[in-house]
Coordinates of N, CA and C in Angstrom, one line a residue:
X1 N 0.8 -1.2 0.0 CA 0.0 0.0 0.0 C 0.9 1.3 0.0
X2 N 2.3 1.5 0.7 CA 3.2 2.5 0.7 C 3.3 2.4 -0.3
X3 N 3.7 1.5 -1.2 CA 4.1 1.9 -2.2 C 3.5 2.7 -3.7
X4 N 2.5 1.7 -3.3 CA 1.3 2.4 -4.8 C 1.0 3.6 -4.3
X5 N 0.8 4.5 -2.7 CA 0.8 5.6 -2.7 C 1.9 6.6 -2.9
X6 N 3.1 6.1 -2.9 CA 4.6 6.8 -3.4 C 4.1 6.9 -5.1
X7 N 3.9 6.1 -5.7 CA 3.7 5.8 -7.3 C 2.6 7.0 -7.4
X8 N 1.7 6.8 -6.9 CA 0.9 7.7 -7.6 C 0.8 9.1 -7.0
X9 N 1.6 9.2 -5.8 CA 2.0 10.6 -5.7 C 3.3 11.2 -6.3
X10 N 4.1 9.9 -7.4 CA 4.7 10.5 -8.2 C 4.3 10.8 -9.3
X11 N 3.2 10.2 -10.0 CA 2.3 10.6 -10.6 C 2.1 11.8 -11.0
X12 N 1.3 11.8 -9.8 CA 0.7 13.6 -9.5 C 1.7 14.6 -10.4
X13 N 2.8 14.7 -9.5 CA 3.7 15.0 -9.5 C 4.4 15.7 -10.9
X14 N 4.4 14.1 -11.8 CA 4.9 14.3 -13.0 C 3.6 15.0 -13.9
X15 N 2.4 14.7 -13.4 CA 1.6 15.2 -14.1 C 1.6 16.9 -13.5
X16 N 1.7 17.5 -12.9 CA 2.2 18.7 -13.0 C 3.0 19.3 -13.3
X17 N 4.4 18.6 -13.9 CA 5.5 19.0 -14.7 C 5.3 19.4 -15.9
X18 N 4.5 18.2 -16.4 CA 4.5 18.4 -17.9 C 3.5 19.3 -18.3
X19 N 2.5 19.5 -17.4 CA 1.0 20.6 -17.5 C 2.1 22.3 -17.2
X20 N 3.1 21.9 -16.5 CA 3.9 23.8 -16.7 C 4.3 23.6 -18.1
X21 N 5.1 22.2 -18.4 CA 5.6 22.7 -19.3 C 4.9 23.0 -20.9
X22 N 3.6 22.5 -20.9 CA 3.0 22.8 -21.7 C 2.5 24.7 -21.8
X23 N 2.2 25.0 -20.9 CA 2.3 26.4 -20.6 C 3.5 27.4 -21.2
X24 N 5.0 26.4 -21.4 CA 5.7 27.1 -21.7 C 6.2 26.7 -23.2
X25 N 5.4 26.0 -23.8 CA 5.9 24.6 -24.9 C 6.3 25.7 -26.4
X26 N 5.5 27.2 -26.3 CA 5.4 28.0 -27.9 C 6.9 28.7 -27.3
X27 N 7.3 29.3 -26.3 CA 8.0 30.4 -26.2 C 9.3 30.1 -25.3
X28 N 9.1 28.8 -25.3 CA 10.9 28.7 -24.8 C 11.1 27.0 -25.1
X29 N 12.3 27.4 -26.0 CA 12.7 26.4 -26.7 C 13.4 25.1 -26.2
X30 N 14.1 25.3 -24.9 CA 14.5 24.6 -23.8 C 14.0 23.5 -23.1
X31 N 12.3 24.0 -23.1 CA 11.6 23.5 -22.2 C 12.1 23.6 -20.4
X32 N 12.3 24.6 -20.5 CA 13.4 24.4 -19.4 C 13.0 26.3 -18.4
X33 N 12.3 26.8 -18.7 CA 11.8 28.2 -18.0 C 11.6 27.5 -17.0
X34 N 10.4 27.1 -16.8 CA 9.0 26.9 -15.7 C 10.5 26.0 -14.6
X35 N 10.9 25.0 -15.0 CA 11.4 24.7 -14.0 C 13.3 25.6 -13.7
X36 N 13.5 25.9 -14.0 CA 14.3 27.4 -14.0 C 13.2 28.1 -12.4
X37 N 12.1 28.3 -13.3 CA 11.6 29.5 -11.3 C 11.0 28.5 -10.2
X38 N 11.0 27.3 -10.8 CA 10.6 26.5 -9.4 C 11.8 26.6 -8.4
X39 N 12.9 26.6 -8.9 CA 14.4 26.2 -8.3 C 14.6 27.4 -8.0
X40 N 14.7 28.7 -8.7 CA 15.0 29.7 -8.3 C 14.2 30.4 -6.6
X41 N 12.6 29.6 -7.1 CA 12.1 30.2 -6.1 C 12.2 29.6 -5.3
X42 N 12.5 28.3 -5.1 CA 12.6 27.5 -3.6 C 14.0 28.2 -3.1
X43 N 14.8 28.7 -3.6 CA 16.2 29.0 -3.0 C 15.6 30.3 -2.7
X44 N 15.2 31.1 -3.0 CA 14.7 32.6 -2.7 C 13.9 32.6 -1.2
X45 N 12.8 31.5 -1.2 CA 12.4 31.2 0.3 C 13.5 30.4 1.2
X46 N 14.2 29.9 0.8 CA 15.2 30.0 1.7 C 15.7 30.5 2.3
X47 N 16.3 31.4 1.3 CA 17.0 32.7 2.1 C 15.9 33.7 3.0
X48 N 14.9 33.5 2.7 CA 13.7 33.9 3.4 C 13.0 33.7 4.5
X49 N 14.0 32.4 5.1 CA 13.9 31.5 6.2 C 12.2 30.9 6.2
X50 N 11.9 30.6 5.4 CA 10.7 30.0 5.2 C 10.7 28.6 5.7
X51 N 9.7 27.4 5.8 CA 9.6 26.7 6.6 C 10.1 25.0 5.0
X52 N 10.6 24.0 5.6 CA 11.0 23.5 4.3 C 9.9 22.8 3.4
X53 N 8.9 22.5 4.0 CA 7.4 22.3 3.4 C 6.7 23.6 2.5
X54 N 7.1 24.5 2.9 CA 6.8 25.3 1.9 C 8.0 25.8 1.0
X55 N 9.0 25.7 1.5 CA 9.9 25.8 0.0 C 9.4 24.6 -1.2
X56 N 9.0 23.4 -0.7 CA 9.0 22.6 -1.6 C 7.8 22.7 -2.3
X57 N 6.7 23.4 -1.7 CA 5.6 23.4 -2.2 C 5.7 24.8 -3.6
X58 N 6.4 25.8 -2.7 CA 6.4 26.5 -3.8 C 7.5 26.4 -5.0
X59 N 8.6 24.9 -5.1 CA 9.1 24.7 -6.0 C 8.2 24.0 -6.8
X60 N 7.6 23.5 -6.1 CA 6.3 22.2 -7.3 C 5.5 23.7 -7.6
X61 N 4.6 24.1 -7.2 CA 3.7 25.4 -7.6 C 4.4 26.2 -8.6
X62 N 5.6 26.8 -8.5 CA 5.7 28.1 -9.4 C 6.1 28.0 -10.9
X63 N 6.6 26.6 -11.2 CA 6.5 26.2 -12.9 C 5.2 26.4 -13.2
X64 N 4.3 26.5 -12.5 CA 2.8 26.6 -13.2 C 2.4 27.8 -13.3
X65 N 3.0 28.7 -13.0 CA 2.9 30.6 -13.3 C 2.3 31.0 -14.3
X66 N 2.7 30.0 -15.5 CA 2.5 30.3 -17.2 C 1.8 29.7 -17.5
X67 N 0.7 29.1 -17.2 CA 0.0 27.7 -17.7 C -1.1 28.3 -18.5
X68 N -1.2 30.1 -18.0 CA -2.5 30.3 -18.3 C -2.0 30.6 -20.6
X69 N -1.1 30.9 -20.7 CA -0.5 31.2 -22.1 C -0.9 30.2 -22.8
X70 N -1.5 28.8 -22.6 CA -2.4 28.1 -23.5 C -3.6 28.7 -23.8
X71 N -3.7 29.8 -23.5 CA -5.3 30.4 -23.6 C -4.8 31.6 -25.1
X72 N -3.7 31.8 -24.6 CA -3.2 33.0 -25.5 C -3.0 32.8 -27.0
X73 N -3.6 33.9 -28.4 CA -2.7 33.0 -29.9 C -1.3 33.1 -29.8
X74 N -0.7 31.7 -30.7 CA 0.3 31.8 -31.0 C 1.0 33.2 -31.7
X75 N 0.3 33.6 -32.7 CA 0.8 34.6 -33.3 C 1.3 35.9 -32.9
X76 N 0.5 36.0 -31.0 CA 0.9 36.9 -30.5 C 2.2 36.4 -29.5
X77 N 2.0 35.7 -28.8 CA 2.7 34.9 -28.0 C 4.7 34.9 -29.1
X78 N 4.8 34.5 -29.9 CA 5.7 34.6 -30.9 C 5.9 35.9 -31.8
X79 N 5.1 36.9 -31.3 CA 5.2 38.0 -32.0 C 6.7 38.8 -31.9
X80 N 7.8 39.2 -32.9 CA 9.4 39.5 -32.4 C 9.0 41.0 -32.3
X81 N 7.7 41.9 -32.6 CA 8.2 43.1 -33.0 C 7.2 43.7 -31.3
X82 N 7.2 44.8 -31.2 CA 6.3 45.1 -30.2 C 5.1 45.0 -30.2
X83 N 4.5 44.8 -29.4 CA 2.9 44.4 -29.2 C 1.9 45.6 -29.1
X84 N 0.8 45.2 -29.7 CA -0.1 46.5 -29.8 C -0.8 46.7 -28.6
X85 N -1.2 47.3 -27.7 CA -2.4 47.7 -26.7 C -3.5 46.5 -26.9
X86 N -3.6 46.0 -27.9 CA -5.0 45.2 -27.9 C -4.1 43.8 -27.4
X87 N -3.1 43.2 -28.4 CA -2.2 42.4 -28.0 C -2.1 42.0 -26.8
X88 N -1.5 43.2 -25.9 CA -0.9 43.4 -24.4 C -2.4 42.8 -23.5
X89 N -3.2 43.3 -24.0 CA -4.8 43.4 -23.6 C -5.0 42.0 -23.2
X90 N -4.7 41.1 -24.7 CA -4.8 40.0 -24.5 C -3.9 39.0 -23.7
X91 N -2.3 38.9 -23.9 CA -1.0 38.6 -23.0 C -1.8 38.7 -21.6
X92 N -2.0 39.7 -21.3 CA -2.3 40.2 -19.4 C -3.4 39.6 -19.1
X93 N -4.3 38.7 -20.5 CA -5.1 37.2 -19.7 C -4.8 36.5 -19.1
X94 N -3.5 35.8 -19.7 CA -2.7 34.6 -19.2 C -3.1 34.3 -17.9
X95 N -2.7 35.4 -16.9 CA -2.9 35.3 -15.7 C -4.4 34.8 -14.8
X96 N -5.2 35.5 -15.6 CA -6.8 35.1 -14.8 C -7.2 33.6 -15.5
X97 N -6.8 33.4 -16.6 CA -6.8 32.2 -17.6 C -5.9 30.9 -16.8
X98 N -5.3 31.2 -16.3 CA -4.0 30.4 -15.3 C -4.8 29.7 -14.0
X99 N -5.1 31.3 -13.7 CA -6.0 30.6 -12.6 C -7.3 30.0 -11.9
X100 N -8.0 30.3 -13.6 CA -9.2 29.6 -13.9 C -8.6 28.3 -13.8
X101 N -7.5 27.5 -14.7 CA -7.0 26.5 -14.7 C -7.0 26.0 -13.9
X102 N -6.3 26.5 -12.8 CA -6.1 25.7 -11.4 C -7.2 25.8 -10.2
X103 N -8.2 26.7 -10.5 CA -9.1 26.9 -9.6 C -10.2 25.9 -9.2
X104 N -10.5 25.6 -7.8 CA -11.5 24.9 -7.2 C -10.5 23.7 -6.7
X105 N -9.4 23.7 -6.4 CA -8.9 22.2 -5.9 C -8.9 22.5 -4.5
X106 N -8.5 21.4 -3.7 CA -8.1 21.5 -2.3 C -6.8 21.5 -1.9
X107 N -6.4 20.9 -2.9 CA -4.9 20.4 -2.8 C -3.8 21.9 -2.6
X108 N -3.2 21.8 -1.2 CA -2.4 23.1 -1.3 C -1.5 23.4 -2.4
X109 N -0.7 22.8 -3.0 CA 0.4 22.7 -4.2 C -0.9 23.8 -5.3
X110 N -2.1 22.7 -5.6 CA -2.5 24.0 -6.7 C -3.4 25.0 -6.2
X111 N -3.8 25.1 -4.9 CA -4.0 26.4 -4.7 C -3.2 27.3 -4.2
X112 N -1.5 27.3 -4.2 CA -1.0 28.2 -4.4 C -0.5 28.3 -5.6
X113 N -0.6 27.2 -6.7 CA -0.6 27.8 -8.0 C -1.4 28.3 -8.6
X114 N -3.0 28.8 -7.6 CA -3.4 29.6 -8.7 C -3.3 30.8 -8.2
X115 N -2.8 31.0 -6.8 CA -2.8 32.3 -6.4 C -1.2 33.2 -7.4
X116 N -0.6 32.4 -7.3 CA 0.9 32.1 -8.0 C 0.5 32.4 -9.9
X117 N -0.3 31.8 -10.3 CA -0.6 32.2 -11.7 C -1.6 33.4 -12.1
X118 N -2.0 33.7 -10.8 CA -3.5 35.0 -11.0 C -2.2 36.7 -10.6
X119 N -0.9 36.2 -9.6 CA -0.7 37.5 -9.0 C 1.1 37.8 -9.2
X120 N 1.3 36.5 -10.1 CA 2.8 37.1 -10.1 C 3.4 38.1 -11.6
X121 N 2.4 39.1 -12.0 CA 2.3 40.2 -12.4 C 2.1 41.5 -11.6
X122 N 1.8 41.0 -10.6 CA 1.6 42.3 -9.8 C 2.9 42.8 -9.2
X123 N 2.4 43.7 -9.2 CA 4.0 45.1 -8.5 C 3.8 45.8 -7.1
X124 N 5.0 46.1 -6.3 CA 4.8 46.2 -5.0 C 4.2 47.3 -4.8
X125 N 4.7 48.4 -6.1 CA 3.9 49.3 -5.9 C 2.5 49.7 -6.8
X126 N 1.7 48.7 -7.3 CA 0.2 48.2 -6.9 C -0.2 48.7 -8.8
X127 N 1.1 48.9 -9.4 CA 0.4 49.0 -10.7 C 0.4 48.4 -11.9
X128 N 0.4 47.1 -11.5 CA 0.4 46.2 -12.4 C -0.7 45.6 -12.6
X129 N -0.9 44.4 -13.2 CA -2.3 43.7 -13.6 C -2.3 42.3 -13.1
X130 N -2.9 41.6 -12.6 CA -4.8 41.5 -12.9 C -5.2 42.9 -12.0
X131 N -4.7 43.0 -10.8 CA -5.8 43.4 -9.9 C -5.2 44.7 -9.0
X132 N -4.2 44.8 -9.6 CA -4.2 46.3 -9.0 C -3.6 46.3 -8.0
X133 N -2.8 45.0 -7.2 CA -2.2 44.9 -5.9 C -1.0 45.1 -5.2
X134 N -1.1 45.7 -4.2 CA 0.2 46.2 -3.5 C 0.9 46.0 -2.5
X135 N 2.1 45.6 -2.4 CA 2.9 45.7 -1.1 C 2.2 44.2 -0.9
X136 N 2.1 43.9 0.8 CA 1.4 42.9 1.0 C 0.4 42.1 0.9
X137 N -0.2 43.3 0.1 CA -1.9 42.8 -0.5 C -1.7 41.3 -1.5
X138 N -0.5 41.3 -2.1 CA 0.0 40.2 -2.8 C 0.5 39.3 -2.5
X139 N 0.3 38.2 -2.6 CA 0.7 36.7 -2.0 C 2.0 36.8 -1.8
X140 N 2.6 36.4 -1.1 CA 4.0 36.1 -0.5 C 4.6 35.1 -1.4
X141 N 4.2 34.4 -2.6 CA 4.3 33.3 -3.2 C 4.3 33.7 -4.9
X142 N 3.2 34.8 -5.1 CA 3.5 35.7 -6.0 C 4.5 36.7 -6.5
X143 N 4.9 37.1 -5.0 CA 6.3 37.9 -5.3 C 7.3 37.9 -5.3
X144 N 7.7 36.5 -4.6 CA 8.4 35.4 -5.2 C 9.0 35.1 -6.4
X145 N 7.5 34.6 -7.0 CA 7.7 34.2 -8.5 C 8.1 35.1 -9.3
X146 N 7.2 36.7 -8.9 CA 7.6 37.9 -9.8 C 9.0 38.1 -10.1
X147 N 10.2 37.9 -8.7 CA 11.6 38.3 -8.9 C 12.3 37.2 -9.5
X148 N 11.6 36.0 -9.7 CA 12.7 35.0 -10.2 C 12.0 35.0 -11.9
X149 N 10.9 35.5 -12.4 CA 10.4 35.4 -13.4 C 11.0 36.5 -14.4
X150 N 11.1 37.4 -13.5 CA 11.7 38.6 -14.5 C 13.0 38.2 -14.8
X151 N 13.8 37.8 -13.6 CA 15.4 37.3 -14.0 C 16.0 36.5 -15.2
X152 N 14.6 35.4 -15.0 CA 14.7 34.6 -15.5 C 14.5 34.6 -17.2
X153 N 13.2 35.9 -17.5 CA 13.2 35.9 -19.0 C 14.2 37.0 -19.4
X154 N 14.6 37.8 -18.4 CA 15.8 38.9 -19.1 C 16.7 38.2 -19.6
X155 N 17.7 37.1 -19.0 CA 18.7 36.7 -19.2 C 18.7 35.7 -20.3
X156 N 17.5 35.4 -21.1 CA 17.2 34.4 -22.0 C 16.5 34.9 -23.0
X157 N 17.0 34.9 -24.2 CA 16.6 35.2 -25.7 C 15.1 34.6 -26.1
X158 N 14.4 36.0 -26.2 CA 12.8 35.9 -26.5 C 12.7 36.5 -28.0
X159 N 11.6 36.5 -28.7 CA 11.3 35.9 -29.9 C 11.4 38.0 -30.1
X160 N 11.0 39.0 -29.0 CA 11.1 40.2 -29.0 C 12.7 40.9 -28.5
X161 N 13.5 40.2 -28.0 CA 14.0 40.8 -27.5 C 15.7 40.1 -27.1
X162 N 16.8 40.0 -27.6 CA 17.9 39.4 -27.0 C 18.2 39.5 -25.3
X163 N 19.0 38.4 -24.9 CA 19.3 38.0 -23.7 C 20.5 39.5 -23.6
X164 N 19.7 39.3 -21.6 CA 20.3 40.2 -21.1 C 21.9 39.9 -20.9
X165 N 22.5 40.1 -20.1 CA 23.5 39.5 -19.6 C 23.5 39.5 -18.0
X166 N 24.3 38.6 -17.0 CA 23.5 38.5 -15.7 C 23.8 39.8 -14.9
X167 N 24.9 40.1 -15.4 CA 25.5 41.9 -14.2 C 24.3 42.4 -14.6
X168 N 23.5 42.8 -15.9 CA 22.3 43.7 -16.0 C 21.5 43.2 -15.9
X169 N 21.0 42.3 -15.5 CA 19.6 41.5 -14.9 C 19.8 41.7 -13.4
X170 N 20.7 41.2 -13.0 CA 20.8 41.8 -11.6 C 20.6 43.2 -11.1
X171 N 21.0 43.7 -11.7 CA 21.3 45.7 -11.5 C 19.6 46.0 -11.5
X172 N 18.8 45.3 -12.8 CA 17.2 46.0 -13.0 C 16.8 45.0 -11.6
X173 N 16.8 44.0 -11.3 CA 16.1 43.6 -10.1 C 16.6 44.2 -9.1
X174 N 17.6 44.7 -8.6 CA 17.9 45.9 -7.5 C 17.5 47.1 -8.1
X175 N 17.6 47.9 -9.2 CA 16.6 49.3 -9.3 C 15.3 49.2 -8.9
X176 N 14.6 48.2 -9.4 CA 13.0 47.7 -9.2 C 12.6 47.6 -7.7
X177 N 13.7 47.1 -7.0 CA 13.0 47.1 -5.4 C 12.4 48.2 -5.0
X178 N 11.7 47.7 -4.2 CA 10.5 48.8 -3.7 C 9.3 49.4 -4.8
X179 N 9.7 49.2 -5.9 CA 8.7 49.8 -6.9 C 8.0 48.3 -7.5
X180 N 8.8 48.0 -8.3 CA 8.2 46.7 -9.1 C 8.2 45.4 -7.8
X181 N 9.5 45.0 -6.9 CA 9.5 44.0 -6.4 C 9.8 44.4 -5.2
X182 N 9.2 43.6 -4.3 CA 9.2 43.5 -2.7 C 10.7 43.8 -2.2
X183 N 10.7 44.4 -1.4 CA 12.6 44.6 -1.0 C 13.1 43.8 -0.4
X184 N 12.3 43.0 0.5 CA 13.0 41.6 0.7 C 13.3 41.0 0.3
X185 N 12.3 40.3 -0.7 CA 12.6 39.1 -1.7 C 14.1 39.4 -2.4
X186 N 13.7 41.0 -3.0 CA 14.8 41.4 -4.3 C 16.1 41.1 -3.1
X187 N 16.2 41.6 -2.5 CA 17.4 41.3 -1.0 C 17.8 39.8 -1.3
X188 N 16.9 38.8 -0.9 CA 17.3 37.7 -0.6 C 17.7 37.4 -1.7
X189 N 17.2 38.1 -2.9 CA 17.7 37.4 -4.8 C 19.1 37.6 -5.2
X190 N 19.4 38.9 -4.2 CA 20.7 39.4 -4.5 C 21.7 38.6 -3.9
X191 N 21.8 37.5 -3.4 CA 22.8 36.5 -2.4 C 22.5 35.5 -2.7
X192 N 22.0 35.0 -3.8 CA 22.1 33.9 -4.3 C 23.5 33.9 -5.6
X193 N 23.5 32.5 -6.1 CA 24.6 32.6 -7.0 C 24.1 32.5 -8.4
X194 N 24.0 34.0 -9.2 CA 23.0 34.0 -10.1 C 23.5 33.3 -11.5
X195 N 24.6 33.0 -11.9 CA 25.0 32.3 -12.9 C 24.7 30.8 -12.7
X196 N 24.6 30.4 -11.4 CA 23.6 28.8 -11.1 C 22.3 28.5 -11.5
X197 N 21.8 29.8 -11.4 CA 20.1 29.9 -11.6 C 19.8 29.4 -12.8
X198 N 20.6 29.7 -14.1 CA 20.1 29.6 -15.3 C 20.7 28.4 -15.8
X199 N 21.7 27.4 -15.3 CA 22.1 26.5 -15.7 C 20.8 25.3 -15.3
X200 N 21.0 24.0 -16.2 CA 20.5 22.7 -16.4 C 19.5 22.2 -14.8
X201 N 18.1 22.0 -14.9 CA 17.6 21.9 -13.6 C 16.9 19.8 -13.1
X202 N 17.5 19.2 -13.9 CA 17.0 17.8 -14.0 C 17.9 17.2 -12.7
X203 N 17.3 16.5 -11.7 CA 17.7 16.3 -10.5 C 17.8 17.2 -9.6
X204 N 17.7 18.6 -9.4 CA 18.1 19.4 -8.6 C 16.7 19.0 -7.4
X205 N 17.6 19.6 -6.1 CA 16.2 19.2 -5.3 C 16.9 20.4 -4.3
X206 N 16.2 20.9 -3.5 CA 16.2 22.3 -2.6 C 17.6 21.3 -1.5
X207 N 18.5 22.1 -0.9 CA 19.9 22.1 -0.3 C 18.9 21.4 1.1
X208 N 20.2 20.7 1.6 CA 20.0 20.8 3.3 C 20.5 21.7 3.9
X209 N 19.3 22.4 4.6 CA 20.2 23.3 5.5 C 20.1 23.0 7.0
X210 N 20.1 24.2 7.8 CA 20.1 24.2 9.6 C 18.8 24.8 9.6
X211 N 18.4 24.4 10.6 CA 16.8 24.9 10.7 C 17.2 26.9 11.5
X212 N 16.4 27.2 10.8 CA 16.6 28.8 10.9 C 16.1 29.1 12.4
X213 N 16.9 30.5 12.7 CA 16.5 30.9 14.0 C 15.8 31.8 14.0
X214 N 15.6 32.9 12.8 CA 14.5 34.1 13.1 C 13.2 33.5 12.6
X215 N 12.2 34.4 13.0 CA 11.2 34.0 12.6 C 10.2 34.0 11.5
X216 N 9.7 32.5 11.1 CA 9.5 32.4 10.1 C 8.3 33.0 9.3
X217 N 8.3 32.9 8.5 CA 6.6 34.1 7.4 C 6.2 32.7 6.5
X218 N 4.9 32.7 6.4 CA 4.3 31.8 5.9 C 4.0 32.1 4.4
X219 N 3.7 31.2 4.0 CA 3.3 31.4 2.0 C 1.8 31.9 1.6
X220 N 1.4 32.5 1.3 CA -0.2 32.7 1.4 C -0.2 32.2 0.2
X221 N -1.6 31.2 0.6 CA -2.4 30.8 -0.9 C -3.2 31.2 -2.0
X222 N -4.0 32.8 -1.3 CA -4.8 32.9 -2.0 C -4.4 34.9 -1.9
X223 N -5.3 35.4 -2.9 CA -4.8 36.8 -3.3 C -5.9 37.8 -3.0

């Protein structure tokens, strides 16, 4: 009986890998994004002294950020030149479309991926989209995702735009603090080792550490 329940909770499992990766299947050639911010973001709660059940939860959750971009056309999605207002219009679905996807489960993993696919466009200082939210009003799990998502498509060649390099992906996620991204998170992003983040993610699994002494902040699930 242990066993068939290990199996089919690896199951699960893989069946949510391949559902991010489908999310990301038109616009990154790698297949290799979605799990790129799982990793990034379990190390980011780390440094965040988070609890290790929720780092792992928000490594399994945050590949699913993009899932809602199956809703989106290809022709815009692939578009190399700039996007029109109506375009953008449509792109800035993904997110409510995400979390239509994942909406109505029990299961904690996907209800913080939908809070995770509805809010990690939002900005700390409250003017981004879906919903207009600020500072704390935004999932802890969201803002997360936000600083490892931006890092993560700067430094990687999009169909609009050539790869950053990491000195200037780093520099815009320190300008951004306090405006676009939470100052802590962006803090804890800056002490990680950012030339690891973008390398190969097959086997990786979150570090052992010492159990932390300050006190810890929880993941919120919903927005």
């Amino acid at each position: 009986m242990a066993e068939r329940t290990r199996d089919l909770e690896q199951a699960r499992l893989e069946v949510l890998d391949r559902l991010a990766l489908a999310g990301e299947y038109l616009d990154d050639d790698t297949r290799e994004h979605a799990r790129r911010i799982g990793r990034t973001c379990a190390l980011i709660a780390i440094g965040l002294g988070l609890p290790d059940a929720e780092v792992e939860l928000i490594s399994r959750a945050a590949p699913l950020h993009d899932i809602g971009k199956i809703g989106i056309p290809d022709v815009i999605l692939l578009k190399p030149g700039k996007l029109t207002q109506a375009e953008f219009d449509q792109i800035k679905r993904h997110t409510t479309i995400g979390a239509d996807i994942l909406s109505g489960s029990r299961s904690p993993l996907l209800r913080m991926a939908e809070s995770i696919a509805l809010t990690h466009h939002e900005r700390w200082d409250g003017s981004r989209y879906p919903l207009g939210l600020a500072g704390e009003e935004i999932p802890l799990a969201g803002r997360i995702v936000a600083v490892a998502d931006v890092f993560d498509a700067l430094t990687h060649e999009r169909p609009y735009k050539e790869a950053w390099s990491i000195s200037d992906a780093v520099a815009e996620i320190v300008s951004q603090s306090g405006r676009q991204f939470d100052p802590a998170i962006a803090e804890a992003f800056t002490r990680l080792e950012h030339a690891a983040l973008l390398t190969g993610v097959k086997g990786w699994k979150p570090p052992a550490r010492p159990r932390p002494t300050r006190s810890r902040r929880r993941l919120a699930t919903h927005a």
